[in-house]
Amino acid sequence: MQSNRTNLPAVIIMLLILLLIVVAVALIMRSCGNVKEVEIINQPSGAADNQNPGQVGPNLPGQVSTTPVYDPGVYVPGGNPQNPQNPQNPQNPAQTTPTVVPATPTVVPTPVPAESSGSFMSTNKKLNIRADWQLTPSVGESYSLTLNLYAVSYSLYCREMPSGGTLTIGGRSYSFTTKAVNYDGPGKGENLLATYHMTISKAALGNATVSWYFNGTYSGQHIDSVVAKGKIG
């Protein structure tokens, strides 16, 4: 009994020493853990990622993560280039706008002027002239005009006359030679005095005057010119 009591203080001292050793070891391990945490906090951004590829470390206090994490099935405002469901930046193939081909205007051909003809006559009692005209379409809006001039009378004698006939139309006058006539009858006859050809524009058509410079006596009456008025075209 005396021996056990003598060893009791020694056992207690050893237990205290062992407890101190355990506490010291725990403090040392805790201190080492704090140092590693400080080192991780002080590492530059991306260092932890380089050490552990494929892992994303947690955001530490005081740091703001600017890298958005996208879920392929969740719409993220602002545009997600990897999200085909995001209407702001779709990955669908580009749609081609159809080319609109303008309709070709229908060209309405210019109507070709129809061929036309007519005649007009002087109104004297005994000696008259008649002008027969014919228009044939030419280039553009022009016509080929043929004028046949006749002397309408009973017996008639006259010589050829240069510039004996004149056509006035569209504000201009055109002269032509008239033929000699020797007509004895019987009755009233129509004798061709001249055939005149010219090209005339559509704008010049309209009122016309044809005159024949007779300059002689007919049935006892002196006549300078025989004039017929009408319309051509």
mmCIF file of C-alpha atoms in Angstrom:
data_model
loop_
_atom_site.group_PDB
_atom_site.id
_atom_site.type_symbol
_atom_site.label_atom_id
_atom_site.label_comp_id
_atom_site.label_asym_id
_atom_site.label_seq_id
_atom_site.Cartn_x
_atom_site.Cartn_y
_atom_site.Cartn_z
ATOM 1 C CA MET A 1 0.000 0.000 0.000
ATOM 2 C CA GLN A 2 2.768 2.390 0.831
ATOM 3 C CA SER A 3 4.413 1.665 -2.555
ATOM 4 C CA ASN A 4 1.224 2.472 -4.557
ATOM 5 C CA ARG A 5 0.730 5.777 -2.846
ATOM 6 C CA THR A 6 4.334 6.667 -3.512
ATOM 7 C CA ASN A 7 3.888 6.112 -7.359
ATOM 8 C CA LEU A 8 0.585 8.022 -7.682
ATOM 9 C CA PRO A 9 2.125 11.508 -8.007
ATOM 10 C CA ALA A 10 4.483 10.236 -10.679
ATOM 11 C CA VAL A 11 1.596 8.825 -12.716
ATOM 12 C CA ILE A 12 -0.309 12.095 -12.498
ATOM 13 C CA ILE A 13 2.729 14.040 -13.648
ATOM 14 C CA MET A 14 3.182 11.724 -16.636
ATOM 15 C CA LEU A 15 -0.479 12.122 -17.604
ATOM 16 C CA LEU A 16 -0.143 15.899 -17.457
ATOM 17 C CA ILE A 17 2.975 15.763 -19.594
ATOM 18 C CA LEU A 18 1.182 13.534 -22.132
ATOM 19 C CA LEU A 19 -1.790 15.918 -22.202
ATOM 20 C CA LEU A 20 0.522 18.858 -22.829
ATOM 21 C CA ILE A 21 2.168 16.946 -25.664
ATOM 22 C CA VAL A 22 -1.230 16.207 -27.272
ATOM 23 C CA VAL A 23 -2.298 19.853 -26.934
ATOM 24 C CA ALA A 24 0.991 21.019 -28.442
ATOM 25 C CA VAL A 25 0.642 18.661 -31.385
ATOM 26 C CA ALA A 26 -2.919 19.851 -31.957
ATOM 27 C CA LEU A 27 -1.816 23.505 -31.893
ATOM 28 C CA ILE A 28 1.006 22.780 -34.321
ATOM 29 C CA MET A 29 -1.361 21.029 -36.773
ATOM 30 C CA ARG A 30 -3.887 23.845 -36.512
ATOM 31 C CA SER A 31 -1.133 26.402 -37.111
ATOM 32 C CA CYS A 32 -0.001 24.529 -40.244
ATOM 33 C CA GLY A 33 -3.587 24.441 -41.532
ATOM 34 C CA ASN A 34 -3.940 28.236 -41.128
ATOM 35 C CA VAL A 35 -0.728 28.780 -43.061
ATOM 36 C CA LYS A 36 -2.058 26.697 -46.002
ATOM 37 C CA GLU A 37 -5.328 28.634 -46.011
ATOM 38 C CA VAL A 38 -3.425 31.922 -46.097
ATOM 39 C CA GLU A 39 -1.320 30.639 -48.962
ATOM 40 C CA ILE A 40 -4.423 29.629 -50.928
ATOM 41 C CA ILE A 41 -6.079 32.994 -50.287
ATOM 42 C CA ASN A 42 -2.978 34.882 -51.390
ATOM 43 C CA GLN A 43 -2.590 32.847 -54.570
ATOM 44 C CA PRO A 44 -3.387 34.828 -57.749
ATOM 45 C CA SER A 45 -6.602 34.112 -59.552
ATOM 46 C CA GLY A 46 -6.386 30.901 -61.523
ATOM 47 C CA ALA A 47 -3.522 29.361 -59.513
ATOM 48 C CA ALA A 48 -5.822 26.908 -57.797
ATOM 49 C CA ASP A 49 -7.317 26.004 -61.159
ATOM 50 C CA ASN A 50 -3.860 25.321 -62.577
ATOM 51 C CA GLN A 51 -3.039 22.997 -59.686
ATOM 52 C CA ASN A 52 -6.319 21.114 -60.038
ATOM 53 C CA PRO A 53 -7.376 21.122 -63.703
ATOM 54 C CA GLY A 54 -11.088 20.691 -64.235
ATOM 55 C CA GLN A 55 -12.013 21.934 -60.727
ATOM 56 C CA VAL A 56 -13.467 25.324 -59.897
ATOM 57 C CA GLY A 57 -12.568 26.577 -56.458
ATOM 58 C CA PRO A 58 -15.126 28.263 -54.233
ATOM 59 C CA ASN A 59 -15.398 32.034 -54.201
ATOM 60 C CA LEU A 60 -13.467 33.338 -51.228
ATOM 61 C CA PRO A 61 -14.805 36.148 -49.073
ATOM 62 C CA GLY A 62 -14.192 39.578 -50.607
ATOM 63 C CA GLN A 63 -13.884 38.211 -54.134
ATOM 64 C CA VAL A 64 -16.586 38.500 -56.813
ATOM 65 C CA SER A 65 -16.770 35.844 -59.519
ATOM 66 C CA THR A 66 -17.248 37.361 -62.989
ATOM 67 C CA THR A 67 -17.413 34.049 -64.841
ATOM 68 C CA PRO A 68 -21.066 33.135 -65.402
ATOM 69 C CA VAL A 69 -22.010 29.506 -65.060
ATOM 70 C CA TYR A 70 -24.474 28.536 -67.757
ATOM 71 C CA ASP A 71 -26.974 25.776 -67.660
ATOM 72 C CA PRO A 72 -27.784 24.567 -71.196
ATOM 73 C CA GLY A 73 -31.448 24.345 -70.294
ATOM 74 C CA VAL A 74 -31.785 27.700 -68.488
ATOM 75 C CA TYR A 75 -32.195 31.085 -70.137
ATOM 76 C CA VAL A 76 -29.630 33.593 -68.875
ATOM 77 C CA PRO A 77 -30.416 37.276 -69.557
ATOM 78 C CA GLY A 78 -27.682 39.053 -71.454
ATOM 79 C CA GLY A 79 -27.050 36.347 -74.014
ATOM 80 C CA ASN A 80 -25.545 32.884 -73.804
ATOM 81 C CA PRO A 81 -23.555 31.915 -76.884
ATOM 82 C CA GLN A 82 -23.652 28.258 -75.793
ATOM 83 C CA ASN A 83 -27.384 28.156 -75.154
ATOM 84 C CA PRO A 84 -29.437 27.392 -78.269
ATOM 85 C CA GLN A 85 -32.592 28.356 -76.378
ATOM 86 C CA ASN A 86 -31.410 31.915 -75.811
ATOM 87 C CA PRO A 87 -33.355 34.133 -78.243
ATOM 88 C CA GLN A 88 -30.778 36.934 -77.958
ATOM 89 C CA ASN A 89 -28.019 34.868 -79.545
ATOM 90 C CA PRO A 90 -29.465 31.815 -81.284
ATOM 91 C CA GLN A 91 -27.250 29.122 -82.723
ATOM 92 C CA ASN A 92 -29.812 28.325 -85.404
ATOM 93 C CA PRO A 93 -28.581 28.525 -89.029
ATOM 94 C CA ALA A 94 -28.819 31.965 -90.595
ATOM 95 C CA GLN A 95 -32.018 32.480 -92.535
ATOM 96 C CA THR A 96 -31.562 33.684 -96.104
ATOM 97 C CA THR A 97 -33.834 36.505 -97.199
ATOM 98 C CA PRO A 98 -35.421 35.539 -100.526
ATOM 99 C CA THR A 99 -34.374 37.727 -103.430
ATOM 100 C CA VAL A 100 -37.298 39.652 -104.854
ATOM 101 C CA VAL A 101 -37.047 39.827 -108.628
ATOM 102 C CA PRO A 102 -38.861 42.929 -109.914
ATOM 103 C CA ALA A 103 -41.508 42.219 -112.445
ATOM 104 C CA THR A 104 -40.487 43.045 -115.987
ATOM 105 C CA PRO A 105 -42.696 45.888 -117.198
ATOM 106 C CA THR A 106 -44.835 45.025 -120.145
ATOM 107 C CA VAL A 107 -43.739 46.999 -123.160
ATOM 108 C CA VAL A 108 -46.751 48.244 -125.041
ATOM 109 C CA PRO A 109 -45.792 48.589 -128.693
ATOM 110 C CA THR A 110 -46.494 51.907 -130.305
ATOM 111 C CA PRO A 111 -49.429 51.425 -132.628
ATOM 112 C CA VAL A 112 -48.486 51.727 -136.267
ATOM 113 C CA PRO A 113 -50.416 54.563 -137.876
ATOM 114 C CA ALA A 114 -52.951 53.253 -140.305
ATOM 115 C CA GLU A 115 -52.794 54.090 -143.956
ATOM 116 C CA SER A 116 -55.308 56.758 -144.847
ATOM 117 C CA SER A 117 -56.462 58.675 -147.883
ATOM 118 C CA GLY A 118 -58.882 61.375 -148.940
ATOM 119 C CA SER A 119 -59.543 64.194 -151.373
ATOM 120 C CA PHE A 120 -60.809 67.760 -151.553
ATOM 121 C CA MET A 121 -61.790 70.034 -154.466
ATOM 122 C CA SER A 122 -62.112 73.683 -155.442
ATOM 123 C CA THR A 123 -65.583 75.197 -155.854
ATOM 124 C CA ASN A 124 -65.399 77.245 -159.058
ATOM 125 C CA LYS A 125 -68.186 77.047 -161.635
ATOM 126 C CA LYS A 126 -66.246 75.894 -164.726
ATOM 127 C CA LEU A 127 -62.546 75.195 -164.046
ATOM 128 C CA ASN A 128 -61.632 73.302 -160.879
ATOM 129 C CA ILE A 129 -58.894 71.163 -159.375
ATOM 130 C CA ARG A 130 -59.151 68.073 -157.175
ATOM 131 C CA ALA A 131 -56.430 66.946 -154.767
ATOM 132 C CA ASP A 132 -56.323 63.212 -153.949
ATOM 133 C CA TRP A 133 -53.954 62.368 -151.085
ATOM 134 C CA GLN A 134 -52.701 59.155 -149.503
ATOM 135 C CA LEU A 135 -50.675 58.719 -146.290
ATOM 136 C CA THR A 136 -48.474 55.654 -145.725
ATOM 137 C CA PRO A 137 -46.763 55.089 -142.322
ATOM 138 C CA SER A 138 -43.021 55.719 -142.447
ATOM 139 C CA VAL A 139 -40.255 55.835 -139.812
ATOM 140 C CA GLY A 140 -41.337 56.818 -136.300
ATOM 141 C CA GLU A 141 -44.244 59.224 -136.353
ATOM 142 C CA SER A 142 -43.791 60.300 -139.942
ATOM 143 C CA TYR A 143 -45.706 59.518 -143.103
ATOM 144 C CA SER A 144 -45.072 59.260 -146.794
ATOM 145 C CA LEU A 145 -47.533 61.587 -148.524
ATOM 146 C CA THR A 146 -48.577 61.120 -152.137
ATOM 147 C CA LEU A 147 -50.583 63.934 -153.709
ATOM 148 C CA ASN A 148 -52.289 63.583 -157.105
ATOM 149 C CA LEU A 149 -53.604 66.841 -158.564
ATOM 150 C CA TYR A 150 -56.265 66.791 -161.295
ATOM 151 C CA ALA A 151 -57.788 69.515 -163.490
ATOM 152 C CA VAL A 152 -61.578 69.052 -163.695
ATOM 153 C CA SER A 153 -63.038 70.853 -166.713
ATOM 154 C CA TYR A 154 -64.489 70.635 -170.171
ATOM 155 C CA SER A 155 -62.057 71.223 -172.998
ATOM 156 C CA LEU A 156 -58.728 72.442 -171.634
ATOM 157 C CA TYR A 157 -55.428 73.556 -173.126
ATOM 158 C CA CYS A 158 -52.459 74.572 -170.945
ATOM 159 C CA ARG A 159 -48.698 74.292 -171.046
ATOM 160 C CA GLU A 160 -46.284 72.722 -168.549
ATOM 161 C CA MET A 161 -45.519 75.056 -165.688
ATOM 162 C CA PRO A 162 -42.460 74.722 -163.375
ATOM 163 C CA SER A 163 -43.575 75.385 -159.811
ATOM 164 C CA GLY A 164 -47.098 75.573 -161.181
ATOM 165 C CA GLY A 165 -48.494 73.690 -158.180
ATOM 166 C CA THR A 166 -48.136 74.523 -154.477
ATOM 167 C CA LEU A 167 -49.051 72.542 -151.346
ATOM 168 C CA THR A 168 -49.279 74.466 -148.089
ATOM 169 C CA ILE A 169 -49.532 72.386 -144.897
ATOM 170 C CA GLY A 170 -48.155 72.605 -141.361
ATOM 171 C CA GLY A 171 -47.097 76.214 -141.888
ATOM 172 C CA ARG A 172 -44.833 75.396 -144.869
ATOM 173 C CA SER A 173 -45.280 75.494 -148.669
ATOM 174 C CA TYR A 174 -43.990 72.935 -151.182
ATOM 175 C CA SER A 175 -43.909 73.625 -154.958
ATOM 176 C CA PHE A 176 -43.982 71.132 -157.796
ATOM 177 C CA THR A 177 -44.214 71.172 -161.619
ATOM 178 C CA THR A 178 -47.584 70.826 -163.373
ATOM 179 C CA LYS A 179 -48.016 69.068 -166.722
ATOM 180 C CA ALA A 180 -49.368 70.370 -170.022
ATOM 181 C CA VAL A 181 -52.981 69.392 -170.807
ATOM 182 C CA ASN A 182 -54.692 69.103 -174.215
ATOM 183 C CA TYR A 183 -58.249 67.991 -173.677
ATOM 184 C CA ASP A 184 -61.006 68.380 -176.328
ATOM 185 C CA GLY A 185 -63.847 66.599 -174.572
ATOM 186 C CA PRO A 186 -66.509 65.528 -174.987
ATOM 187 C CA GLY A 187 -68.004 66.471 -171.669
ATOM 188 C CA LYS A 188 -66.239 67.192 -168.418
ATOM 189 C CA GLY A 189 -62.942 65.426 -167.932
ATOM 190 C CA GLU A 190 -60.336 64.854 -165.205
ATOM 191 C CA ASN A 191 -56.762 65.361 -166.350
ATOM 192 C CA LEU A 192 -53.728 64.633 -164.173
ATOM 193 C CA LEU A 193 -51.675 67.770 -163.584
ATOM 194 C CA ALA A 194 -49.052 66.426 -161.145
ATOM 195 C CA THR A 195 -48.055 63.640 -158.749
ATOM 196 C CA TYR A 196 -46.089 64.881 -155.751
ATOM 197 C CA HIS A 197 -44.323 62.789 -153.067
ATOM 198 C CA MET A 198 -42.984 63.990 -149.729
ATOM 199 C CA THR A 199 -42.385 62.885 -146.128
ATOM 200 C CA ILE A 200 -44.412 64.671 -143.504
ATOM 201 C CA SER A 201 -44.521 64.432 -139.719
ATOM 202 C CA LYS A 202 -47.631 63.550 -137.802
ATOM 203 C CA ALA A 203 -47.589 66.959 -136.115
ATOM 204 C CA ALA A 204 -47.735 68.737 -139.483
ATOM 205 C CA LEU A 205 -50.904 67.004 -140.626
ATOM 206 C CA GLY A 206 -54.110 68.981 -140.686
ATOM 207 C CA ASN A 207 -55.502 71.793 -142.795
ATOM 208 C CA ALA A 208 -54.016 71.994 -146.281
ATOM 209 C CA THR A 209 -54.258 74.255 -149.333
ATOM 210 C CA VAL A 210 -53.411 73.220 -152.911
ATOM 211 C CA SER A 211 -53.188 75.840 -155.671
ATOM 212 C CA TRP A 212 -52.617 75.609 -159.427
ATOM 213 C CA TYR A 213 -51.113 78.624 -161.158
ATOM 214 C CA PHE A 214 -53.203 78.660 -164.364
ATOM 215 C CA ASN A 215 -52.547 82.261 -165.452
ATOM 216 C CA GLY A 216 -54.831 82.200 -168.465
ATOM 217 C CA THR A 217 -58.340 82.682 -169.835
ATOM 218 C CA TYR A 218 -60.986 80.037 -169.537
ATOM 219 C CA SER A 219 -64.489 80.395 -170.955
ATOM 220 C CA GLY A 220 -63.895 84.098 -171.511
ATOM 221 C CA GLN A 221 -62.702 84.724 -167.932
ATOM 222 C CA HIS A 222 -59.118 85.399 -166.817
ATOM 223 C CA ILE A 223 -57.974 83.098 -164.002
ATOM 224 C CA ASP A 224 -54.699 83.506 -162.143
ATOM 225 C CA SER A 225 -54.866 80.491 -159.801
ATOM 226 C CA VAL A 226 -57.308 77.739 -158.912
ATOM 227 C CA VAL A 227 -57.326 76.964 -155.175
ATOM 228 C CA ALA A 228 -58.658 73.953 -153.268
ATOM 229 C CA LYS A 229 -58.778 73.738 -149.462
ATOM 230 C CA GLY A 230 -59.248 70.698 -147.287
ATOM 231 C CA LYS A 231 -57.662 68.491 -144.647
ATOM 232 C CA ILE A 232 -54.900 65.876 -144.888
ATOM 233 C CA GLY A 233 -54.618 63.244 -142.163
#
